[in-house]
Coordinates of C-alpha atoms in Angstrom, one line a residue:
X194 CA -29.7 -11.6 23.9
X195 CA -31.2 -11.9 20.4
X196 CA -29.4 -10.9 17.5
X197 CA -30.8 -8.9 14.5
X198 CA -30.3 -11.9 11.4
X199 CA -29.9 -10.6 8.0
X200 CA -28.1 -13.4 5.1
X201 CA -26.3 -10.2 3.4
X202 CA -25.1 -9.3 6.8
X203 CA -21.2 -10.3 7.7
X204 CA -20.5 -11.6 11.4
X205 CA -18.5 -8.6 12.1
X206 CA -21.6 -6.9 11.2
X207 CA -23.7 -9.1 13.1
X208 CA -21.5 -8.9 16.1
X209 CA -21.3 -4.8 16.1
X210 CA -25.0 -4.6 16.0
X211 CA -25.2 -7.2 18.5
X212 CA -23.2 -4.4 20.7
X213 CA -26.0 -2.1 20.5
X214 CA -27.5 -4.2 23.3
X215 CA -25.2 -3.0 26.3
X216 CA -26.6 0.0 28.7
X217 CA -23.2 1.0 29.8
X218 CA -21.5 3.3 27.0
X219 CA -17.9 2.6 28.1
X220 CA -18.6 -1.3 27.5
X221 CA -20.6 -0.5 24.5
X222 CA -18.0 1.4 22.8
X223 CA -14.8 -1.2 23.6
X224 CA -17.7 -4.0 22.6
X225 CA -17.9 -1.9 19.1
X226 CA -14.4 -1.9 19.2
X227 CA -14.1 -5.3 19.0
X228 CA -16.4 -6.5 16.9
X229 CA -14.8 -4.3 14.3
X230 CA -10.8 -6.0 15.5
X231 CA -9.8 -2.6 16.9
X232 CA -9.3 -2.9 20.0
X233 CA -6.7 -5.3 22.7
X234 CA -7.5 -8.5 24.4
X235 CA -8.1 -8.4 28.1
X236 CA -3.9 -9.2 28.8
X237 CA -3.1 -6.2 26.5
X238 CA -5.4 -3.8 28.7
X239 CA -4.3 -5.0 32.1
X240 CA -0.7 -3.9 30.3
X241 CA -1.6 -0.6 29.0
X242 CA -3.8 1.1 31.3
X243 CA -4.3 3.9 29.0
X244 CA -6.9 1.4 27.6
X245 CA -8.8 1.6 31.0
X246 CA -8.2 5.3 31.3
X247 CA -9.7 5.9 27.7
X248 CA -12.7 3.6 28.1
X249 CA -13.8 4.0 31.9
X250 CA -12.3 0.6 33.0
X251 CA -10.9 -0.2 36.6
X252 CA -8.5 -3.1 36.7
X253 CA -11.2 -4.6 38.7
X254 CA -13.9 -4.7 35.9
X255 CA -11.9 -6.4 33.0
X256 CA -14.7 -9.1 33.8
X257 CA -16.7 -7.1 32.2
X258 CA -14.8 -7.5 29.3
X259 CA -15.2 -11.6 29.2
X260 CA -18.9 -10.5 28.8
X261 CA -18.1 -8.6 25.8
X262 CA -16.5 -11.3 24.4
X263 CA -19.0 -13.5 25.3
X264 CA -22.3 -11.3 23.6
X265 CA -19.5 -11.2 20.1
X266 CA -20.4 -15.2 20.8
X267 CA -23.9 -15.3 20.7
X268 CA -24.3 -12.3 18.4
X269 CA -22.6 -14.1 15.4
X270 CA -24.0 -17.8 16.2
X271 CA -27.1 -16.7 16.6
X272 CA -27.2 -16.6 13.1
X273 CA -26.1 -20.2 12.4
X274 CA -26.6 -21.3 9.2
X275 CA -28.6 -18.7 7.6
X276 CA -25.1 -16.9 6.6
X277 CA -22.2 -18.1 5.0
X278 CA -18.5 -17.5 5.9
X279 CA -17.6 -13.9 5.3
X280 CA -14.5 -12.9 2.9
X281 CA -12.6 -11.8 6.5
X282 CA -13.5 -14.8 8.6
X283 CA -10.2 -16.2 7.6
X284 CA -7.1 -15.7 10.2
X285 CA -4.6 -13.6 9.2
X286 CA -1.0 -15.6 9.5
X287 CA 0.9 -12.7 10.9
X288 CA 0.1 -10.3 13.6
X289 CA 1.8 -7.3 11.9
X290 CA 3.1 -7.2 8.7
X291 CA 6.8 -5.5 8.3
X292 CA 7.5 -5.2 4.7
X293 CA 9.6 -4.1 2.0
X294 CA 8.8 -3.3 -1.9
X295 CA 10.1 -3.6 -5.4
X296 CA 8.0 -3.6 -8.5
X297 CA 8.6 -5.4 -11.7
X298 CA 9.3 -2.6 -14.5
X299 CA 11.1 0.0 -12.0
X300 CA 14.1 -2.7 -10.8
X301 CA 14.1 -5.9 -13.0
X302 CA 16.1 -5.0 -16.3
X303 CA 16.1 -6.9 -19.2
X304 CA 12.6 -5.0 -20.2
X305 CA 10.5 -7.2 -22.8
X306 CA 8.0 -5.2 -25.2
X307 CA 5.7 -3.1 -23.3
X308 CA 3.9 0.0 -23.0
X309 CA 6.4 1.5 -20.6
X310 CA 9.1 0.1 -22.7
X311 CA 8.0 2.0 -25.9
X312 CA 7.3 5.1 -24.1
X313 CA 10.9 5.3 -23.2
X314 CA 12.4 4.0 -26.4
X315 CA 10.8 7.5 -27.9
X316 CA 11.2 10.0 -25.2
X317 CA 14.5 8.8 -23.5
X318 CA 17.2 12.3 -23.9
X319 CA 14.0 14.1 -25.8
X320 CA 12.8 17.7 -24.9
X321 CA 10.0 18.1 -22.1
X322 CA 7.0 18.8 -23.6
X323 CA 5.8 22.5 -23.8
X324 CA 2.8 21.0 -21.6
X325 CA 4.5 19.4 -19.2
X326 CA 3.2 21.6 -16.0
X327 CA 0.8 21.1 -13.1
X328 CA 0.2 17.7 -11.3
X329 CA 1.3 15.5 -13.9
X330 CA 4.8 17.3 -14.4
X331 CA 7.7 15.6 -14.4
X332 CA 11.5 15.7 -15.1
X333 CA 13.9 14.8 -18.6
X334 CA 13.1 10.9 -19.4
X335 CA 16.2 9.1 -18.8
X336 CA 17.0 5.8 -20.6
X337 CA 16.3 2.4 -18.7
X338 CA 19.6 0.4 -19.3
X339 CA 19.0 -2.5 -17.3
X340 CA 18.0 -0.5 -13.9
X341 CA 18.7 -2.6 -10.9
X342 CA 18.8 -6.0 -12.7
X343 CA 16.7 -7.6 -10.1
X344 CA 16.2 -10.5 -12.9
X345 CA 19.5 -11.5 -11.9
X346 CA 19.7 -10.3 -8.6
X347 CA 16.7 -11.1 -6.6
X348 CA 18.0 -13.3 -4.5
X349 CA 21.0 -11.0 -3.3
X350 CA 17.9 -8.2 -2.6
X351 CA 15.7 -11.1 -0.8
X352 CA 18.4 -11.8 1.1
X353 CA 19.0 -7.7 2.1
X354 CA 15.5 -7.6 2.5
X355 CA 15.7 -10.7 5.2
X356 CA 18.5 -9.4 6.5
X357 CA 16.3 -6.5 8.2
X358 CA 14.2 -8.6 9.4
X359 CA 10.8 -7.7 7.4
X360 CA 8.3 -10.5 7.2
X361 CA 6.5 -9.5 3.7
X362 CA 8.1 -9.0 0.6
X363 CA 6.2 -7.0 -2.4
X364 CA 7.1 -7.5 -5.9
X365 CA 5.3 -7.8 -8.8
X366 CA 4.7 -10.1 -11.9
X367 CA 4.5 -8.5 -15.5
X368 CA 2.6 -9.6 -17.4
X369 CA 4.5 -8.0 -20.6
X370 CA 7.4 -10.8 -19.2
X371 CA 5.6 -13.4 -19.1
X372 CA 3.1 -13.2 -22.0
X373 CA 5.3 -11.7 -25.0
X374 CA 2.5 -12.5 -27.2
X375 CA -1.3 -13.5 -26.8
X376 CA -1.9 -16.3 -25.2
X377 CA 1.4 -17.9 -25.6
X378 CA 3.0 -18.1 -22.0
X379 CA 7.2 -17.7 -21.3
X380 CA 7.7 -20.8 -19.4
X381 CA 11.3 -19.4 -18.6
X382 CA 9.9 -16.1 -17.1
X383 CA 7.0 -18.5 -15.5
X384 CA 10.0 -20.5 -13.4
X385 CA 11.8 -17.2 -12.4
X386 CA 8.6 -15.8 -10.6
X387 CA 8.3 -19.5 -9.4
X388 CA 11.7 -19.1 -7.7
X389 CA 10.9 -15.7 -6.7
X390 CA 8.2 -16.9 -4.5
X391 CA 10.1 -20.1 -3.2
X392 CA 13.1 -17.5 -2.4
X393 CA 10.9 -15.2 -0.3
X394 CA 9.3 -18.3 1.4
X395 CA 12.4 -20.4 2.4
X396 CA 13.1 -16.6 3.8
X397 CA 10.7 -17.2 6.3
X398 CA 8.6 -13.9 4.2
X399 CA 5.5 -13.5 2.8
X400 CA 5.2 -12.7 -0.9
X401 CA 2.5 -9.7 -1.8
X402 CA 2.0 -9.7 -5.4
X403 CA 1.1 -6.7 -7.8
X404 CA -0.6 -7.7 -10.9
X405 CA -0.7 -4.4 -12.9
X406 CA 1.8 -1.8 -11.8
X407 CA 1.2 -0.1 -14.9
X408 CA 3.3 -2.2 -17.6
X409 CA 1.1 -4.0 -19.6
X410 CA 2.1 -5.7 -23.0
X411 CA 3.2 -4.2 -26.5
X412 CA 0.5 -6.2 -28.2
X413 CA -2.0 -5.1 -25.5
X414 CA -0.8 -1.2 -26.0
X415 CA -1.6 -2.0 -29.9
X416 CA -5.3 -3.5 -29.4
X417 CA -5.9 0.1 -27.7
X418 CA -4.4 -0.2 -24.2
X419 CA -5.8 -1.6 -20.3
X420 CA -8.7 0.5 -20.6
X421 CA -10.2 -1.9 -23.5
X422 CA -8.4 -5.2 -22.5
X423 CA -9.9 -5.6 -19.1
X424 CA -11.0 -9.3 -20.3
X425 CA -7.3 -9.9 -21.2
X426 CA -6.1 -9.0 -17.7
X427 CA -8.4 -11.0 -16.5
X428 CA -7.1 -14.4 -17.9
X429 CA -3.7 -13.3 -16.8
X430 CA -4.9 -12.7 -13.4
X431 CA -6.5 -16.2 -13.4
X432 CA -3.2 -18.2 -14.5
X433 CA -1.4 -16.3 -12.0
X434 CA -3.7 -16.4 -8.6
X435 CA -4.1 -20.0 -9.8
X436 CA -0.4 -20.7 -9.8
X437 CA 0.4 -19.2 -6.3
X438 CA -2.8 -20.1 -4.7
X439 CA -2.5 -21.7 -0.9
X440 CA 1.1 -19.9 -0.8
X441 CA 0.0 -17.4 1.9
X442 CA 0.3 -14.1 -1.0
X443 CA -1.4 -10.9 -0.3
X444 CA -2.7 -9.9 -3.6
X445 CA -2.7 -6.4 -5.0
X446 CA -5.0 -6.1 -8.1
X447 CA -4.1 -2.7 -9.6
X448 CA -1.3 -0.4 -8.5
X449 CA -2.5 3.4 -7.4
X450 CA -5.2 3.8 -9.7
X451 CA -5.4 7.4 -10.1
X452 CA -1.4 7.4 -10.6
X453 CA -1.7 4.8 -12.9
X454 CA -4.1 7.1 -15.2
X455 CA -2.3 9.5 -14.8
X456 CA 0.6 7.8 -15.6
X457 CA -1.5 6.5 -19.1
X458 CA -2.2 9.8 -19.9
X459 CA 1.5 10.7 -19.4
X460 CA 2.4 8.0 -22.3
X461 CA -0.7 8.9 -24.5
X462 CA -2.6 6.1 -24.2
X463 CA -5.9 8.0 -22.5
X464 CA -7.1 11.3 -22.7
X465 CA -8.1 14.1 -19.7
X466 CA -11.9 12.9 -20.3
X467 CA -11.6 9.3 -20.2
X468 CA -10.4 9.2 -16.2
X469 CA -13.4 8.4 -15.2
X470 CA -14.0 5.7 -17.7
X471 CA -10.5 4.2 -16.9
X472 CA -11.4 4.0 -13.2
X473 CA -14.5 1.9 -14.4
X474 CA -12.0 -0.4 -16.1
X475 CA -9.9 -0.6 -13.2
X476 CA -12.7 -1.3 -11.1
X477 CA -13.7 -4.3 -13.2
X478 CA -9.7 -5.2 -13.2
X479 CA -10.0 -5.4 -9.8
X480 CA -13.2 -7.4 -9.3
X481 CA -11.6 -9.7 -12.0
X482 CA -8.7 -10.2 -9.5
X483 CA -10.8 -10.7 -7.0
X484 CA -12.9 -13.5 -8.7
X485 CA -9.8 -15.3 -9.5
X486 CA -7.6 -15.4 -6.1
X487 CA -10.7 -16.6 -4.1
X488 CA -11.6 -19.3 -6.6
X489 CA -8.0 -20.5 -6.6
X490 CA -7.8 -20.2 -3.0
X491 CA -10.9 -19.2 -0.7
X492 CA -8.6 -17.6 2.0
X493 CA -6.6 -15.1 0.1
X494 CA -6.2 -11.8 0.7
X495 CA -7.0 -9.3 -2.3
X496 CA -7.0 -5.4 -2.3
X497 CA -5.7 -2.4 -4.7
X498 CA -3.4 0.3 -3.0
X499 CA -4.9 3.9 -3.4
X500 CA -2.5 6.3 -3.8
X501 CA -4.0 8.6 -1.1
X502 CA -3.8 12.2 -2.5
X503 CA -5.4 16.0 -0.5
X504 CA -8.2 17.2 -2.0
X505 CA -6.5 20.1 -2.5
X506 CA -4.1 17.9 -4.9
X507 CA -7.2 16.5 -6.7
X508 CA -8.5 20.2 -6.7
X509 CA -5.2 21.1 -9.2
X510 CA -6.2 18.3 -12.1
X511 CA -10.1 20.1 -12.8
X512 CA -7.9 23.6 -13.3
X513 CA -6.0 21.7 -15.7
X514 CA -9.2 20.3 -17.2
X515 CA -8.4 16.6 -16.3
X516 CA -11.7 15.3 -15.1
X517 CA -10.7 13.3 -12.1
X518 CA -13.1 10.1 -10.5
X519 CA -15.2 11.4 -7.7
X520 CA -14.3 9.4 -4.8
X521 CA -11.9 6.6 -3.8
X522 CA -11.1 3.9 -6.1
X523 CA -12.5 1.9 -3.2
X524 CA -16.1 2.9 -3.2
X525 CA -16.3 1.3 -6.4
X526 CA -14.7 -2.0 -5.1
X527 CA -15.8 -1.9 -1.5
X528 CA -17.7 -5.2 -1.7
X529 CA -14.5 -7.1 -3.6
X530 CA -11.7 -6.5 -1.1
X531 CA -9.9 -7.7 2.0
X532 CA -8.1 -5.4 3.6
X533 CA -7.6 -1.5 2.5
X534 CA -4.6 -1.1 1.1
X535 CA -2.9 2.6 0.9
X536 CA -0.1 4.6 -0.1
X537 CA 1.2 7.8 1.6
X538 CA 4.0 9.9 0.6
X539 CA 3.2 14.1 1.2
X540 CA 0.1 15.9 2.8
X541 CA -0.6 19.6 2.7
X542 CA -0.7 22.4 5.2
X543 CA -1.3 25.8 5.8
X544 CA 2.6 26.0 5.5
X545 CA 2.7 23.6 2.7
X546 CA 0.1 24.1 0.0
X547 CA -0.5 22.0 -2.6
X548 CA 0.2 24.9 -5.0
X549 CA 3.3 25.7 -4.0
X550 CA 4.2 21.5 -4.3
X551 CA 6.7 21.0 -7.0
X552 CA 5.6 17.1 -9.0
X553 CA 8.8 17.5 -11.0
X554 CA 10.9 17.9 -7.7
X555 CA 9.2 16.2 -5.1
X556 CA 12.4 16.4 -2.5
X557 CA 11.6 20.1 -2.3
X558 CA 7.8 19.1 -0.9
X559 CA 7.8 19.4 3.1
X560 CA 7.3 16.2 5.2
X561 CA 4.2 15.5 7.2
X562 CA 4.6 12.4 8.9
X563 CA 2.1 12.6 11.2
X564 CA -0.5 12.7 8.8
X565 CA -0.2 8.8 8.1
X566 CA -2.2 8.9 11.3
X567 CA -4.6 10.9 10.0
X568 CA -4.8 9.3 6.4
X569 CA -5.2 5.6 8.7
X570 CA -7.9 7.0 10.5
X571 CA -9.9 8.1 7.5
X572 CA -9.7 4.6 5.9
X573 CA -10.4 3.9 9.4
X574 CA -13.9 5.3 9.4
X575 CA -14.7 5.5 5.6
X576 CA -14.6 1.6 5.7
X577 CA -15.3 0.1 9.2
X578 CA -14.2 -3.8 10.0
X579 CA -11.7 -4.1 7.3
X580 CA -7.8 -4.4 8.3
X581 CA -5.8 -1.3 7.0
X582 CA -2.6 -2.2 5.0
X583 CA 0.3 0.4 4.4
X584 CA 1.3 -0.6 1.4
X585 CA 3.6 2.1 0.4
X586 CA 5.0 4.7 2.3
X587 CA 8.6 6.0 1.8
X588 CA 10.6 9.3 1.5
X589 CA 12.4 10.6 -1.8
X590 CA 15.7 12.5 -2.3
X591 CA 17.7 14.0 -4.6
X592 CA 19.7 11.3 -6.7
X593 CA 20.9 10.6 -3.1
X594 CA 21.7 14.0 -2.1
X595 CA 20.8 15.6 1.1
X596 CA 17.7 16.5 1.2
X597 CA 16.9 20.7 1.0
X598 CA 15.3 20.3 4.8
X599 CA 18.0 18.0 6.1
X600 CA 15.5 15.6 7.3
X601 CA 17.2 11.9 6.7
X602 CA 15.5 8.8 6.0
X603 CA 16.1 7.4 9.2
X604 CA 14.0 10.1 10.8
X605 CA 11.4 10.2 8.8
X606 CA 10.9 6.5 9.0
X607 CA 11.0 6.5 12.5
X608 CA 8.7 9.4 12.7
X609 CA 6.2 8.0 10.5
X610 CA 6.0 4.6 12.5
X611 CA 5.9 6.6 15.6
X612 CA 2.9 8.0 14.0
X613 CA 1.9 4.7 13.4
X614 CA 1.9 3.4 16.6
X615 CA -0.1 6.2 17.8
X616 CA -3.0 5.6 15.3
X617 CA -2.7 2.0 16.6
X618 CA -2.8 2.4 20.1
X619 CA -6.2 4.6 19.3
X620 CA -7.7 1.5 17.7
X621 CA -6.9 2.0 14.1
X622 CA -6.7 -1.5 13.0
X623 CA -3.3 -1.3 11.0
X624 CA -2.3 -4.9 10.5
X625 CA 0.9 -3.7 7.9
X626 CA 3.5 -1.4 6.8
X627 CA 6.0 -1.7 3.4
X628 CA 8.9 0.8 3.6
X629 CA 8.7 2.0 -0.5
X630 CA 11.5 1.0 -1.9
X631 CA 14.1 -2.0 -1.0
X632 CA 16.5 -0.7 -3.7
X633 CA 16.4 2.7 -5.5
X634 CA 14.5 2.3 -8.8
X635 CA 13.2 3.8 -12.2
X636 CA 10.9 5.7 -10.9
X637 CA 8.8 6.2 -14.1
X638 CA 11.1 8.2 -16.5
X639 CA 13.6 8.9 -14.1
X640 CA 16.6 7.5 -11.6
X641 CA 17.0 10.8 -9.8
X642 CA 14.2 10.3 -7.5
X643 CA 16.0 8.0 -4.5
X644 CA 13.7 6.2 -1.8
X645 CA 15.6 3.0 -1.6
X646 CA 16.4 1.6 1.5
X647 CA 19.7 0.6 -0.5
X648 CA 21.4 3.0 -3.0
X649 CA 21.9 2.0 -6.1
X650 CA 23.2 3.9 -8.8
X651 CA 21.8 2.4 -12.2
X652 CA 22.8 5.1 -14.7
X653 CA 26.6 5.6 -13.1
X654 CA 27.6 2.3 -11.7
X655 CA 27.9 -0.9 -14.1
X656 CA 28.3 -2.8 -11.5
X657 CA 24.9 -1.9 -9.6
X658 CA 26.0 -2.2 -6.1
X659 CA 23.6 -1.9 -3.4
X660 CA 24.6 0.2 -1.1
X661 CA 23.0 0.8 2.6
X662 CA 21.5 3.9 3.5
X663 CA 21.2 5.0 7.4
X664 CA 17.8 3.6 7.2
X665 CA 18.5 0.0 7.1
X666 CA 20.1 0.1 10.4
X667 CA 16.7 1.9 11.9
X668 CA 14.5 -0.2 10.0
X669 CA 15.9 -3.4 11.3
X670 CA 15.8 -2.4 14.8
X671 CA 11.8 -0.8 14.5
X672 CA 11.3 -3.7 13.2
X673 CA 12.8 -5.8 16.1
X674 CA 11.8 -4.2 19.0
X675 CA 8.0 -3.6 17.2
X676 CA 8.6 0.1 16.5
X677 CA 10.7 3.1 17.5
X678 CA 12.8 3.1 21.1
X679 CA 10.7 3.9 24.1
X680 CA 10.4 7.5 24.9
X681 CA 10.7 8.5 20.9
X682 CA 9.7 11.6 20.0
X683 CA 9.1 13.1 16.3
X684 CA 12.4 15.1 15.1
X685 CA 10.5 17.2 12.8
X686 CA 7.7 19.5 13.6
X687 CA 4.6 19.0 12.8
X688 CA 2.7 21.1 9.6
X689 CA 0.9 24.0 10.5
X690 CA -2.9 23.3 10.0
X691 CA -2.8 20.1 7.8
X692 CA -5.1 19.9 5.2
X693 CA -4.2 16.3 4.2
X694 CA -7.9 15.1 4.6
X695 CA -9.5 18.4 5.1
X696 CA -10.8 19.9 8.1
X697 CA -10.5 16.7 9.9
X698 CA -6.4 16.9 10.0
X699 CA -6.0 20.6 11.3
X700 CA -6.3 19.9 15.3
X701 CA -2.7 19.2 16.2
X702 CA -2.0 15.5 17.0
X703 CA -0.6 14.9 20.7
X704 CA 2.9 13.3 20.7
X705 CA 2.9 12.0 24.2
X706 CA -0.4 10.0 23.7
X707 CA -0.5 6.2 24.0
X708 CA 1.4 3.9 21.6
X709 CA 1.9 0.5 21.1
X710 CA 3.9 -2.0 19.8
X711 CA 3.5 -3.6 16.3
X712 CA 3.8 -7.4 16.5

């Protein structure tokens, strides 16, 4: 077998090409497979014979399989030295990644000067705006206090967070803490991110870091905002990676991009007509990221988290004439990441339109958990032979009410990893999931919005108490036996018709297909 050699080619390239070679379509397609890390090892199919089933193998051919592994061989050292070592040669350390989030501004307290910090100081107990309709709606601005004083409490919520038995820990460092003013560093702030990361290590957890989840500094917000201080970012980003390089982190450049202008245009600091420019900036955010992790450490792991939103979402910001990016934040930054990274919250349906979605109230949206699978596998095939990361998924209620439906957060988490499991077992190669949030946070203006794992009550209870929800007792045992109990079945029904990513979500998904664990 001779395979095709191109320099600007990857080995997972190399190797998928290389596939192209077999006659027989059902080793073809499984060789495909695995050249792009989708599909099991030869123990794994002799275990789940809907693998043989779905690709035409007998229990008496997995030799065939050896072969496939053996062309993969060839294909990618036929090569030799005429390419270099791809950004995704590296091992990943974990086989699945169970985490849990937090982010910087929304739980920490003790808020230095910064964008967000202003924006509240002058709104906080002020009327809405006479404007405040459509997608970027939202509810009365309430004041931060000292939210869930995770600057004093982190290890009490790494320990919770261990105590579930998660394996990644997400967080974020601000930038507004530990620059105050340019180019003089807080050496104090510095150490408490230092013990941060020693905290989640001796936990036996991986730390993934945000860099920009939308708080920048007051001195940045007076030289004209993130949009024009990209090269600023940048030589925060470079202290930062360089500081934490070899620790194992999973880096995330930019939180949600399209959130985070819309969040900017929220505080004032863009206008409708600059999206599209701001996604440029965060694009070269991102690459700047990028640069900086890999030359402080040649095996990490970098990506941004899209906010993964139904075009029929997007559709609402033209007919309020905000001129929304074309295409995913990831298009732009295809060639600078190393896993996808996503977030996924609601979807939309014949039965649950996007304009009948309330932003200002999102407990009222309807639930469509099944529609991670469908949001995985679009990832899935809009960027073939990159690992898929969910790095936000989560489910919102009323200050901690009952939610209008009745559905409880321990169904809809153990729907969604059902879900999950499924879009595994059909060779979606999820490596990850964070449950958004650990703790109930500011959630941008407001603490009425509850996802946390662990209630907290930050504008009635001085003493901030963490208190379980019936998720942490599902959590901790998905994530012990590798996903929900055998036999599960979703307890809601599904939407009607999704729309979530367009025609390609309508065909109803089949609950009793194959599934697999998530180790």
């Amino acid at each position: 077998m001779k395979a095709k050699c191109d320099a600007t080619m990857s080995p997972t390239t190399i190797a998928y090409m290389a596939c192209k070679s077999l006659n027989r379509n059902t080793h073809r397609r499984v060789c495909e497979m695995r050249a792009l890390g989708w599909a099991p090892d030869e123990r794994t199919l002799q275990r789940n014979s809907h693998w043989l089933g779905m690709y035409g193998f007998g229990m008496k051919r997995t030799n065939a399989l050896l072969a496939v592994a053996a062309l993969l061989v060839l294909a990618i050292s036929a090569c030799g030295s005429r390419h270099g070592k791809s950004r995704n040669d590296s091992a990943w350390e974990r086989g699945f990644y169970w985490g849990t989030a937090t982010a910087g501004y929304q739980v920490e307290g003790d808020a230095p000067d910064s964008n967000w910090r202003r924006y509240v100081d002058r709104t906080a107990g002020k009327p809405l705006p006479a404007d405040n309709t459509g997608p970027l709606a939202h509810g009365p601005i309430d004041p931060y206090k000292q939210a869930d004083d995770f600057r004093h409490r982190y290890r009490e919520d790494i320990a919770n967070a261990h105590a579930l038995g998660v394996n990644t820990f997400r967080f974020g460092v601000e930038w507004a803490r530990v620059m105050p003013e340019p180019g003089k560093w807080d050496e104090k702030e510095l150490a408490y991110y230092d013990s941060i990361v020693a905290t989640v290590r001796e936990n036996g957890m991986t730390p993934m870091i945000t860099l920009m989840h939308w708080v920048y500094p007051g001195w940045i917000a007076d030289r004209g905002g993130f949009m024009n201080n990209v090269a600023a970012f940048e030589d925060f980003a470079k202290a930062i990676t360089k500081r934490y390089a070899g620790q194992g982190v999973l880096w995330v450049s930019v939180n949600e991009p399209l959130a985070f202008a819309s969040m900017e245009m929220q505080t004032g600091a863009i206008k409708p007509e600059e999206f599209d420019t701001f996604f440029d900036r965060v694009a070269e955010a991102h690459r700047a990221v990028y640069r900086a992790a890999h030359a402080a450490d040649p095996k990490a792991k970098v990506t941004t988290n899209e906010a993964y939103a139904a075009p029929d979402v997007l559709a609402q910001f033209a007919s309020y004439g905000i001129k929304v990016a074309e295409g995913s934040i990831l298009d732009r930054v295809k060639d600078s990441i190393d896993y996808i990274g996503f977030d996924y919250y609601t979807g939309t349906a014949a039965d649950n339109p996007a304009s009948a979605q309330d932003a200002a109230a999102q407990w009222t949206i309807k639930l469509q958990a099944e529609d991670i699978y469908y949001v995985s596998r679009y990832y899935a095939q809009r960027y073939p032979g990159l690992p898929i990361y969910i790095v936000e998924n989560g489910m919102v209620t009323d200050n901690g009410m009952p939610r209008p439906d009745g559905v409880t957060r321990s169904q809809y988490l153990n729907d969604t990893i059902f879900w999950v499991q499924r879009a595994k077992a059909d060779g979606i190669p999820i490596i990850g999931y964070n449950y958004w949030s650990l703790v109930d946070n500011y959630e941008w203006g407001s603490y009425r919005p509850r996802y946390g794992l662990y209630t907290v009550d930050a504008l009635g209870d001085p003493t901030l108490t963490r208190v379980p929800t019936d998720a942490v007792q599902t959590y901790t045992q998905i994530i012990r036996d590798g996903g929900t109990t055998p036999g599960y079945r979703p307890a809601m029904p599904a939407a009607k018709c999704s729309s979530t990513v367009g025609k390609d979500s309508c065909a109803p998904l089949d609950p009793n297909g194959p599934a697999v664990p998530l180790r």
